Tab-separated table of C-alpha atoms and ligand atoms in Angstrom:
chain	number	residue	atom	x	y	z
A	1	MET	CA	70.423	75.172	70.129
A	2	ALA	CA	74.101	74.452	70.520
A	3	SER	CA	74.622	72.703	67.253
A	4	HIS	CA	78.272	71.890	66.887
A	5	LEU	CA	78.915	71.039	70.508
A	6	HIS	CA	76.176	68.488	70.801
A	7	GLY	CA	76.744	64.879	70.021
A	8	ARG	CA	78.934	62.230	71.511
A	9	LEU	CA	81.512	63.375	74.004
A	10	SER	CA	84.529	61.191	73.549
A	11	SER	CA	87.164	61.388	76.238
A	12	PRO	CA	89.861	63.908	75.413
A	13	ARG	CA	92.157	61.973	77.731
A	14	VAL	CA	92.179	58.992	75.425
A	15	ALA	CA	91.725	60.999	72.263
A	16	SER	CA	94.798	63.154	72.328
A	17	ARG	CA	98.095	63.419	74.052
A	18	HIS	CA	99.390	66.608	72.468
A	19	ALA	CA	97.887	68.434	75.305
A	20	ALA	CA	98.665	71.687	76.984
A	21	ARG	CA	98.822	71.598	80.761
A	22	SER	CA	98.506	74.010	83.549
A	23	GLY	CA	99.043	73.142	87.150
A	24	THR	CA	98.653	76.049	89.524
A	25	THR	CA	95.871	78.213	90.790
A	26	ARG	CA	95.945	81.446	92.715
A	27	LYS	CA	94.080	81.686	96.002
A	28	LEU	CA	93.241	84.981	97.661
A	29	ASP	CA	91.483	85.849	100.860
A	30	LEU	CA	88.705	87.534	98.874
A	31	ARG	CA	86.859	89.347	101.649
A	32	THR	CA	86.625	89.946	105.387
A	33	GLY	CA	83.721	91.116	107.541
A	34	PRO	CA	80.029	90.323	107.103
A	35	PRO	CA	78.575	91.935	103.962
A	36	VAL	CA	75.127	93.502	104.315
A	37	TRP	CA	73.602	90.780	102.128
A	38	THR	CA	73.918	88.319	104.976
A	39	ALA	CA	71.062	90.248	106.635
A	40	TYR	CA	68.621	89.045	103.994
A	41	PRO	CA	67.623	85.432	103.303
A	42	ALA	CA	68.528	84.055	99.879
A	43	PRO	CA	67.679	80.667	98.400
A	44	ALA	CA	70.319	77.971	98.895
A	45	VAL	CA	72.117	76.604	95.846
A	46	PRO	CA	72.645	72.870	96.358
A	47	ALA	CA	76.009	71.428	95.372
A	48	ALA	CA	76.996	67.769	95.565
A	49	ARG	CA	80.331	66.143	96.424
A	50	LEU	CA	82.323	65.085	93.386
A	51	LYS	CA	83.238	61.464	93.987
A	52	ARG	CA	84.144	60.172	90.535
A	53	ASP	CA	85.107	61.342	87.048
A	54	VAL	CA	82.299	63.098	85.214
A	55	ARG	CA	81.755	64.425	81.738
A	56	THR	CA	79.709	67.268	80.300
A	57	GLU	CA	79.474	69.648	77.374
A	58	VAL	CA	80.472	72.764	79.283
A	59	LEU	CA	82.262	73.048	82.609
A	60	VAL	CA	81.972	76.391	84.375
A	61	VAL	CA	84.672	76.918	87.000
A	62	GLY	CA	83.495	79.422	89.608
A	63	MET	CA	80.073	79.850	91.175
A	64	GLY	CA	79.798	83.596	91.658
A	65	ILE	CA	77.687	86.010	89.619
A	66	SER	CA	79.769	85.411	86.476
A	67	GLY	CA	79.415	81.639	86.677
A	68	ALA	CA	75.700	82.030	87.403
A	69	MET	CA	75.019	84.207	84.360
A	70	ILE	CA	77.005	81.844	82.151
A	71	ALA	CA	75.350	78.703	83.513
A	72	GLU	CA	71.924	80.255	83.033
A	73	ALA	CA	72.680	81.469	79.500
A	74	LEU	CA	74.225	78.181	78.388
A	75	THR	CA	71.536	75.903	79.818
A	76	ALA	CA	68.947	78.148	78.158
A	77	ALA	CA	70.799	77.527	74.875
A	78	GLY	CA	70.514	73.792	75.433
A	79	PHE	CA	73.990	72.924	76.727
A	80	ALA	CA	74.652	70.362	79.408
A	81	VAL	CA	76.512	72.283	82.119
A	82	ILE	CA	78.486	71.389	85.223
A	83	ALA	CA	79.579	74.172	87.585
A	84	ILE	CA	82.141	73.782	90.359
A	85	ASP	CA	83.570	76.018	93.059
A	86	ARG	CA	86.423	75.480	95.457
A	87	ARG	CA	84.688	77.366	98.263
A	88	GLY	CA	81.030	76.734	97.470
A	89	PRO	CA	78.352	78.656	95.565
A	90	LEU	CA	78.280	82.412	96.275
A	91	GLN	CA	81.212	82.431	98.656
A	92	GLY	CA	83.598	84.620	96.636
A	93	SER	CA	83.624	88.329	95.749
A	94	THR	CA	79.969	88.234	94.757
A	95	LEU	CA	78.969	88.208	98.412
A	96	ALA	CA	81.011	91.374	99.017
A	97	THR	CA	79.738	93.393	96.076
A	98	THR	CA	77.707	96.542	96.610
A	99	ALA	CA	75.748	95.709	93.450
A	100	LEU	CA	75.352	99.051	91.778
A	101	VAL	CA	74.710	97.614	88.334
A	102	GLU	CA	75.692	100.470	86.091
A	103	TYR	CA	76.652	100.966	82.502
A	104	GLU	CA	78.967	103.839	83.396
A	105	ILE	CA	82.385	102.274	83.021
A	106	ASP	CA	84.989	103.308	85.616
A	107	VAL	CA	86.993	105.079	82.939
A	108	PRO	CA	84.904	108.005	81.586
A	109	LEU	CA	84.024	107.809	77.895
A	110	SER	CA	85.931	111.029	77.141
A	111	VAL	CA	89.047	109.585	78.814
A	112	LEU	CA	88.689	106.085	77.320
A	113	SER	CA	88.308	107.625	73.851
A	114	ARG	CA	91.677	109.273	74.225
A	115	THR	CA	93.253	105.944	75.240
A	116	ILE	CA	91.732	103.362	72.890
A	117	GLY	CA	90.113	105.564	70.264
A	118	ARG	CA	86.636	106.992	70.068
A	119	GLN	CA	85.004	104.197	68.109
A	120	LYS	CA	86.125	101.432	70.461
A	121	ALA	CA	85.361	103.466	73.552
A	122	GLU	CA	81.850	104.243	72.316
A	123	THR	CA	81.271	100.584	71.460
A	124	ALA	CA	82.330	99.538	74.978
A	125	TRP	CA	80.026	102.093	76.585
A	126	ARG	CA	77.078	101.215	74.361
A	127	ARG	CA	77.629	97.527	75.005
A	128	SER	CA	77.602	98.165	78.738
A	129	ARG	CA	74.320	100.043	78.386
A	130	LEU	CA	72.858	97.151	76.424
A	131	ALA	CA	74.092	94.615	78.985
A	132	VAL	CA	72.342	96.390	81.856
A	133	ALA	CA	69.105	96.587	79.853
A	134	ASN	CA	69.408	92.925	78.846
A	135	LEU	CA	70.102	91.822	82.399
A	136	SER	CA	67.083	93.704	83.654
A	137	ALA	CA	64.869	92.136	81.012
A	138	ARG	CA	66.242	88.663	81.731
A	139	ILE	CA	65.606	88.988	85.469
A	140	ASP	CA	61.991	89.928	84.695
A	141	GLU	CA	61.610	87.165	82.135
A	142	LEU	CA	62.880	84.526	84.557
A	143	GLY	CA	60.916	86.000	87.455
A	144	ILE	CA	63.941	86.114	89.772
A	145	ALA	CA	63.074	87.900	93.008
A	146	CYS	CA	66.242	89.892	93.721
A	147	GLU	CA	64.916	93.284	94.862
A	148	LYS	CA	65.717	94.783	91.473
A	149	SER	CA	64.866	98.441	91.042
A	150	VAL	CA	65.785	100.835	88.264
A	151	ARG	CA	67.822	103.764	89.535
A	152	LEU	CA	69.193	107.061	88.322
A	153	SER	CA	72.904	107.511	88.767
A	154	LEU	CA	74.669	110.734	89.703
A	155	LEU	CA	78.338	111.188	88.923
A	156	ILE	CA	79.205	114.202	91.053
A	157	ALA	CA	82.136	116.568	90.595
A	158	GLY	CA	85.296	115.695	92.474
A	159	ASN	CA	89.067	115.969	92.245
A	160	ARG	CA	89.221	113.906	89.034
A	161	LEU	CA	86.481	115.562	87.039
A	162	GLY	CA	85.279	119.017	87.942
A	163	ALA	CA	82.348	120.849	86.375
A	164	GLY	CA	84.220	121.347	83.071
A	165	GLY	CA	85.279	117.695	82.839
A	166	LEU	CA	81.761	116.512	83.586
A	167	ARG	CA	80.293	118.774	80.906
A	168	GLU	CA	82.755	117.354	78.394
A	169	GLU	CA	81.941	113.816	79.523
A	170	ALA	CA	78.177	114.391	79.215
A	171	GLU	CA	78.765	115.742	75.712
A	172	ALA	CA	80.814	112.672	74.746
A	173	ARG	CA	78.079	110.358	76.009
A	174	ARG	CA	75.369	112.202	74.118
A	175	ALA	CA	77.475	112.047	70.950
A	176	ALA	CA	77.631	108.267	71.432
A	177	GLY	CA	73.845	108.096	71.639
A	178	LEU	CA	73.723	107.653	75.409
A	179	TYR	CA	71.395	109.804	77.450
A	180	ALA	CA	73.350	112.005	79.856
A	181	GLU	CA	72.053	115.115	81.531
A	182	TYR	CA	74.492	117.633	82.930
A	183	LEU	CA	73.290	119.182	86.186
A	184	THR	CA	74.657	122.526	87.274
A	185	ALA	CA	75.501	123.064	90.942
A	186	GLY	CA	72.115	124.748	91.394
A	187	ALA	CA	70.144	121.982	89.700
A	188	LEU	CA	72.005	119.341	91.716
A	189	ARG	CA	71.249	121.132	94.969
A	190	ASP	CA	67.587	121.772	94.122
A	191	ARG	CA	66.797	118.260	92.932
A	192	PHE	CA	69.029	116.125	95.159
A	193	GLY	CA	70.153	118.374	98.001
A	194	ILE	CA	73.820	117.791	97.171
A	195	ALA	CA	76.377	120.605	97.261
A	196	ARG	CA	78.873	120.005	94.456
A	197	ALA	CA	80.043	121.926	91.386
A	198	GLY	CA	77.969	119.788	89.007
A	199	ALA	CA	76.970	116.238	88.097
A	200	ILE	CA	75.974	113.919	85.282
A	201	LEU	CA	72.607	112.254	85.688
A	202	SER	CA	72.134	108.916	83.915
A	203	PRO	CA	69.033	106.737	83.818
A	204	GLY	CA	68.451	103.003	83.709
A	205	ASN	CA	70.876	101.526	86.242
A	206	LEU	CA	69.917	98.653	88.538
A	207	ALA	CA	70.037	98.197	92.281
A	208	LEU	CA	69.625	94.582	93.359
A	209	ASP	CA	70.543	91.940	95.911
A	210	PRO	CA	73.464	90.079	94.304
A	211	ARG	CA	73.061	86.965	96.422
A	212	LYS	CA	69.410	86.556	95.452
A	213	LEU	CA	70.200	87.190	91.790
A	214	THR	CA	73.112	84.752	91.705
A	215	ALA	CA	71.167	82.046	93.512
A	216	GLY	CA	68.156	82.641	91.252
A	217	LEU	CA	70.226	82.234	88.095
A	218	PHE	CA	71.885	79.038	89.350
A	219	LEU	CA	68.514	77.598	90.341
A	220	LYS	CA	67.187	78.259	86.821
A	221	ALA	CA	70.193	76.395	85.404
A	222	LEU	CA	69.546	73.581	87.877
A	223	GLU	CA	65.942	73.281	86.679
A	224	ARG	CA	67.354	72.735	83.185
A	225	GLY	CA	69.590	69.906	84.339
A	226	ALA	CA	72.824	71.646	85.322
A	227	ARG	CA	74.932	69.815	87.920
A	228	PHE	CA	76.791	71.628	90.684
A	229	TYR	CA	79.719	70.271	92.676
A	230	ALA	CA	81.477	71.907	95.641
A	231	PRO	CA	83.877	72.207	97.211
A	232	VAL	CA	85.807	71.230	94.095
A	233	GLU	CA	88.977	72.993	93.036
A	234	ALA	CA	90.191	72.915	89.448
A	235	THR	CA	93.945	72.482	89.614
A	236	ALA	CA	95.062	71.709	86.064
A	237	LEU	CA	93.723	71.703	82.534
A	238	GLU	CA	94.674	69.500	79.653
A	239	THR	CA	93.379	70.404	76.227
A	240	GLY	CA	93.140	67.998	73.358
A	241	ARG	CA	91.302	67.503	70.071
A	242	GLU	CA	88.103	66.381	71.734
A	243	GLY	CA	87.919	68.897	74.495
A	244	VAL	CA	89.406	69.621	77.889
A	245	ASP	CA	90.190	67.493	80.920
A	246	VAL	CA	90.147	69.340	84.198
A	247	ALA	CA	91.943	67.815	87.156
A	248	THR	CA	90.550	68.576	90.589
A	249	ARG	CA	92.370	68.728	93.893
A	250	ALA	CA	90.542	65.724	95.351
A	251	GLY	CA	91.268	63.553	92.316
A	252	PRO	CA	88.252	63.176	90.027
A	253	VAL	CA	88.657	64.476	86.475
A	254	ILE	CA	85.966	66.490	84.722
A	255	SER	CA	85.931	66.107	80.930
A	256	ALA	CA	84.183	68.791	78.922
A	257	ARG	CA	83.972	69.961	75.348
A	258	ARG	CA	84.417	73.499	76.561
A	259	VAL	CA	85.508	75.067	79.817
A	260	VAL	CA	84.630	78.544	81.028
A	261	LEU	CA	86.871	79.931	83.760
A	262	ALA	CA	84.759	82.324	85.813
A	263	THR	CA	87.111	82.403	88.765
A	264	GLY	CA	86.832	86.093	89.592
A	265	TYR	CA	89.994	87.698	90.915
A	266	GLU	CA	91.778	84.349	91.118
A	267	PRO	CA	92.750	83.536	87.533
A	268	MET	CA	94.219	80.130	86.849
A	269	SER	CA	97.851	80.301	85.824
A	270	ILE	CA	97.115	79.691	82.123
A	271	VAL	CA	95.230	82.987	81.963
A	272	PRO	CA	97.334	85.995	80.938
A	273	THR	CA	96.998	88.763	83.478
A	274	GLU	CA	99.100	91.589	82.057
A	275	GLY	CA	97.465	94.919	82.761
A	276	HIS	CA	95.469	93.466	85.668
A	277	SER	CA	95.917	94.311	89.276
A	278	VAL	CA	94.227	93.517	92.546
A	279	ALA	CA	93.570	96.323	95.005
A	280	SER	CA	91.648	96.612	98.279
A	281	THR	CA	88.344	98.328	98.941
A	282	TRP	CA	86.118	98.981	101.972
A	283	VAL	CA	82.359	99.291	102.472
A	284	ILE	CA	79.870	100.139	105.202
A	285	ALA	CA	76.107	99.677	105.403
A	286	THR	CA	74.018	101.685	107.851
A	287	ARG	CA	70.886	100.635	109.697
A	288	PRO	CA	67.608	100.989	107.754
A	289	GLN	CA	66.534	104.651	107.574
A	290	LYS	CA	64.056	104.877	104.710
A	291	ARG	CA	62.783	108.330	105.698
A	292	ALA	CA	66.213	109.945	105.729
A	293	LEU	CA	67.193	108.838	102.206
A	294	TRP	CA	67.940	111.326	99.459
A	295	PRO	CA	65.582	112.005	96.508
A	296	GLU	CA	64.920	109.088	94.177
A	297	GLU	CA	67.604	107.022	95.945
A	298	ALA	CA	69.831	107.698	92.949
A	299	PHE	CA	73.211	106.012	92.930
A	300	ILE	CA	75.856	108.571	93.810
A	301	TRP	CA	79.513	108.345	92.981
A	302	GLU	CA	82.223	110.883	93.143
A	303	ALA	CA	84.554	111.628	90.248
A	304	SER	CA	87.413	111.577	92.745
A	305	ASP	CA	90.441	109.608	93.783
A	306	PRO	CA	89.906	108.099	96.294
A	307	TYR	CA	86.235	107.995	95.395
A	308	LEU	CA	83.084	107.483	97.384
A	309	TYR	CA	79.944	105.799	96.101
A	310	MET	CA	76.610	104.877	97.563
A	311	ARG	CA	73.213	103.322	97.057
A	312	ALA	CA	70.285	102.331	99.235
A	313	THR	CA	68.877	98.878	99.929
A	314	VAL	CA	65.222	98.095	99.572
A	315	ASP	CA	64.682	98.518	103.343
A	316	GLY	CA	66.524	101.844	103.432
A	317	ARG	CA	70.057	101.014	104.517
A	318	VAL	CA	72.761	103.134	102.934
A	319	ILE	CA	75.602	101.140	101.422
A	320	CYS	CA	78.631	103.366	100.996
A	321	GLY	CA	82.079	102.356	99.843
A	322	GLY	CA	85.376	103.474	98.450
A	323	GLU	CA	88.692	104.469	100.004
A	324	ASP	CA	90.472	102.012	97.695
A	325	GLU	CA	94.154	101.311	98.176
A	326	ASP	CA	96.492	99.899	95.548
A	327	PHE	CA	97.819	97.123	97.752
A	328	SER	CA	96.324	93.620	97.969
A	329	ASP	CA	98.014	92.455	101.182
A	330	GLU	CA	95.142	90.885	103.096
A	331	ALA	CA	96.444	91.394	106.630
A	332	ALA	CA	97.079	95.086	105.968
A	333	ARG	CA	93.667	95.383	104.326
A	334	ASP	CA	91.835	93.743	107.218
A	335	ALA	CA	93.682	95.784	109.833
A	336	LEU	CA	92.244	98.947	108.261
A	337	ILE	CA	88.549	98.014	108.470
A	338	ASP	CA	87.737	100.209	111.494
A	339	GLU	CA	89.738	103.183	110.251
A	340	LYS	CA	88.329	103.009	106.714
A	341	ALA	CA	84.761	102.482	107.967
A	342	ALA	CA	85.100	105.611	110.119
A	343	ARG	CA	86.447	107.605	107.191
A	344	ILE	CA	83.673	106.452	104.818
A	345	SER	CA	81.104	107.212	107.490
A	346	GLU	CA	82.497	110.729	107.937
A	347	LYS	CA	82.502	111.418	104.198
A	348	LEU	CA	78.942	110.096	103.877
A	349	SER	CA	77.786	112.390	106.627
A	350	LYS	CA	79.436	115.390	104.992
A	351	LEU	CA	77.765	114.710	101.650
A	352	LEU	CA	74.331	113.772	103.018
A	353	PRO	CA	73.938	115.335	106.477
A	354	ALA	CA	70.437	113.892	106.991
A	355	ILE	CA	71.787	110.324	107.024
A	356	ASP	CA	72.803	108.517	110.198
A	357	PRO	CA	76.169	107.309	108.892
A	358	ARG	CA	77.057	104.850	111.664
A	359	PRO	CA	78.023	101.465	110.226
A	360	ASP	CA	75.786	98.508	111.001
A	361	PHE	CA	77.986	96.404	108.702
A	362	ALA	CA	81.584	96.962	107.616
A	363	TRP	CA	83.526	94.758	105.265
A	364	THR	CA	86.483	94.779	102.946
A	365	GLY	CA	87.517	92.857	99.888
A	366	ALA	CA	89.947	92.313	97.084
A	367	PHE	CA	89.039	94.224	93.969
A	368	GLY	CA	90.396	93.375	90.524
A	369	MET	CA	91.012	96.059	87.935
A	370	THR	CA	92.316	96.455	84.431
A	371	SER	CA	94.134	99.567	83.271
A	372	MET	CA	91.409	100.348	80.694
A	373	GLY	CA	88.534	99.586	83.059
A	374	LEU	CA	87.257	96.985	80.580
A	375	PRO	CA	86.799	93.278	81.210
A	376	VAL	CA	88.731	90.535	79.478
A	377	ILE	CA	86.548	87.857	77.943
A	378	GLY	CA	87.523	85.245	75.395
A	379	THR	CA	89.410	82.118	74.477
A	380	VAL	CA	92.613	81.732	76.470
A	381	PRO	CA	95.588	81.988	74.097
A	382	ARG	CA	96.962	78.511	73.222
A	383	TYR	CA	94.053	76.826	75.031
A	384	PRO	CA	91.354	76.204	72.431
A	385	GLY	CA	88.087	75.320	74.080
A	386	VAL	CA	88.905	77.258	77.242
A	387	HIS	CA	87.234	80.619	77.781
A	388	ALA	CA	88.135	82.958	80.591
A	389	VAL	CA	85.872	85.641	81.898
A	390	MET	CA	87.311	88.379	84.008
A	391	GLY	CA	84.684	90.952	84.744
A	392	TYR	CA	87.027	93.201	86.608
A	393	SER	CA	86.454	96.747	87.877
A	394	GLY	CA	83.560	98.577	89.453
A	395	ASN	CA	81.230	97.261	86.763
A	396	GLY	CA	81.912	93.597	87.412
A	397	ILE	CA	78.259	92.591	87.308
A	398	THR	CA	77.552	94.436	84.066
A	399	PHE	CA	80.660	92.821	82.609
A	400	SER	CA	79.527	89.369	83.781
A	401	ARG	CA	76.442	89.857	81.645
A	402	ILE	CA	78.544	90.876	78.623
A	403	ALA	CA	80.681	87.790	79.249
A	404	ALA	CA	77.650	85.499	79.330
A	405	GLU	CA	76.436	86.982	76.039
A	406	ILE	CA	79.834	86.603	74.347
A	407	VAL	CA	80.443	83.053	75.585
A	408	ARG	CA	76.975	81.940	74.601
A	409	ALA	CA	77.330	83.489	71.147
A	410	ASP	CA	80.676	81.790	70.651
A	411	LEU	CA	79.477	78.382	71.778
A	412	THR	CA	76.351	78.534	69.643
A	413	GLY	CA	78.410	79.329	66.567
A	414	SER	CA	77.392	82.932	65.950
A	415	PRO	CA	80.249	84.956	67.421
A	416	ASP	CA	79.467	88.301	68.971
A	417	THR	CA	80.636	91.242	66.870
A	418	ASP	CA	81.877	93.126	69.955
A	419	ALA	CA	83.900	90.154	71.225
A	420	VAL	CA	87.136	91.437	69.725
A	421	LEU	CA	87.005	94.502	71.954
A	422	PHE	CA	87.275	92.388	75.088
A	423	SER	CA	89.426	89.499	73.846
A	424	PHE	CA	92.883	88.496	75.073
A	425	ASP	CA	94.378	89.737	71.788
A	426	THR	CA	93.153	93.306	72.233
B	501	FAD	C1	83.573	95.531	97.846
B	501	FAD	C2	83.219	95.327	96.423
B	501	FAD	C3	82.269	96.134	95.842
B	501	FAD	C4	81.911	95.937	94.508
B	501	FAD	N1	80.914	96.718	94.001
B	501	FAD	C5	80.486	96.477	92.741
B	501	FAD	C6	79.374	97.200	92.238
B	501	FAD	O1	78.807	98.056	92.909
B	501	FAD	N2	78.944	96.902	90.978
B	501	FAD	C7	79.538	95.934	90.224
B	501	FAD	O2	79.102	95.702	89.082
B	501	FAD	N3	80.600	95.246	90.686
B	501	FAD	C8	81.076	95.485	91.920
B	501	FAD	N4	82.113	94.766	92.413
B	501	FAD	C9	82.728	93.776	91.550
B	501	FAD	C10	81.883	92.502	91.542
B	501	FAD	O3	81.523	92.173	92.850
B	501	FAD	C11	82.699	91.387	90.937
B	501	FAD	O4	83.068	91.752	89.628
B	501	FAD	C12	81.907	90.104	90.870
B	501	FAD	O5	81.339	89.743	92.111
B	501	FAD	C13	82.826	89.008	90.414
B	501	FAD	O6	82.065	87.859	90.273
B	501	FAD	P1	82.759	86.536	89.851
B	501	FAD	O7	81.698	85.523	89.746
B	501	FAD	O8	83.618	86.790	88.670
B	501	FAD	O9	83.754	86.238	91.071
B	501	FAD	P2	83.474	85.476	92.489
B	501	FAD	O10	82.168	85.858	93.080
B	501	FAD	O11	84.694	85.675	93.297
B	501	FAD	O12	83.343	83.990	92.015
B	501	FAD	C14	84.463	83.274	91.528
B	501	FAD	C15	84.456	81.930	92.192
B	501	FAD	O13	85.466	81.121	91.605
B	501	FAD	C16	85.923	80.239	92.598
B	501	FAD	N5	87.223	79.734	92.164
B	501	FAD	C17	88.363	80.436	91.964
B	501	FAD	N6	89.333	79.632	91.524
B	501	FAD	C18	88.813	78.381	91.451
B	501	FAD	C19	89.333	77.119	91.074
B	501	FAD	N7	90.595	76.978	90.671
B	501	FAD	N8	88.526	76.017	91.139
B	501	FAD	C20	87.226	76.152	91.555
B	501	FAD	N9	86.686	77.328	91.928
B	501	FAD	C21	87.470	78.440	91.858
B	501	FAD	C22	85.987	81.066	93.854
B	501	FAD	O14	85.914	80.258	94.999
B	501	FAD	C23	84.777	81.981	93.694
B	501	FAD	O15	83.668	81.517	94.414
B	501	FAD	C24	82.525	94.934	93.746
B	501	FAD	C25	83.491	94.115	94.323
B	501	FAD	C26	83.843	94.298	95.644
B	501	FAD	C27	84.862	93.392	96.270
């Protein structure tokens, strides 16, 4: 139970005037084109209009997968939660995700060890592994129907890591206590029908429908009394001794003891963003073709730049993405959809000739990254009571789970021992 945050919520507005203020928010065009998830029905998440000032223990800003995991975790811990979103529930990047929920961080363990030191790198990788396992268990425990299936993952040799680099990486993972099997070119061809110089095979990753999962988590929070308001945009924060006042664009103020900013790739201006960048990425999904799929429907991703990655949906569509570009200009990004879809389709066909690679869906989106490939999670410097959660990179969903665990631990008064690795001070 959330001991020290329970109790009377006096208004921070009247309690303190030595407040810190922030007054701007960033708005991106997060995605363009219909993501494949729109082909499958998902439960609606009801959100009310915000007509007057309200007060709560915890305000979660952002109703994507990060906000959902946090709202679920905090209501389970007994907190009163309000969640808001300026677009509406599930309208941000979460709808565009390809939802390969993996513990394999974008930056290989052997490379990350050289950058931040072996101990920290191993901790980050192990924590990712734990987060995927915990998420899987939580989905089962809550009975959320989100087409979850446990998948192998194949990291195949490419222009970034060849056979030698992959062997070294597999070794580093095993030394950290993580199962990693190196497959020679022959073993890869015999078991998966893929012609590459080698691969690392990892178990225990999750394929799921992100819309169903996100909706399911919000609906669990709703059952426990959470309140959702949208469209509501947080425009400014004022922190004081008693908590935080959040101004909204339409006028009403939300007062909370704690605020969690889960705003995806659109950080509020109080959130430091050094080392972060926003790039562009493209994805296709084919028509269903269950019989043509590759063995075990393992996730496949190339150790290349630009990379290619793929998974299958429960009805046998192939989702394949990549072709990232460093720029975030939305008009330029959108203008490339046809060209990038054709390129991804061609690469898919080359790797897996049995697949009909023609796109049934093609979409593009903004994609946030950090230089280390790790998320940033923690109290915003100089804003006590305000947490920010930025589950950037290709493991955004895994990182959302880590964020929910860290925020919950912090708010319940038993801080997470790994929190320092992801904090703003790191
Ligand atoms: C094409 C693509 C493929 C991806 N593939 C994968 C993958 O395979 N595996 C994986 O783990 N991750 C993947 N990711 C990353 C993953 O999708 C993201 O990390 C994740 O969806 C982010 O969730 P979020 O809740 O933080 O952000 P969002 O879903 O964007 O939610 C944030 C919400 O905050 C709201 N908001 C912002 N500012 C304000 C404000 N001031 N006031 C009120 N509301 C506000 C927005 O409207 C938005 O709805 C992919 C991303 C993309 C784009």
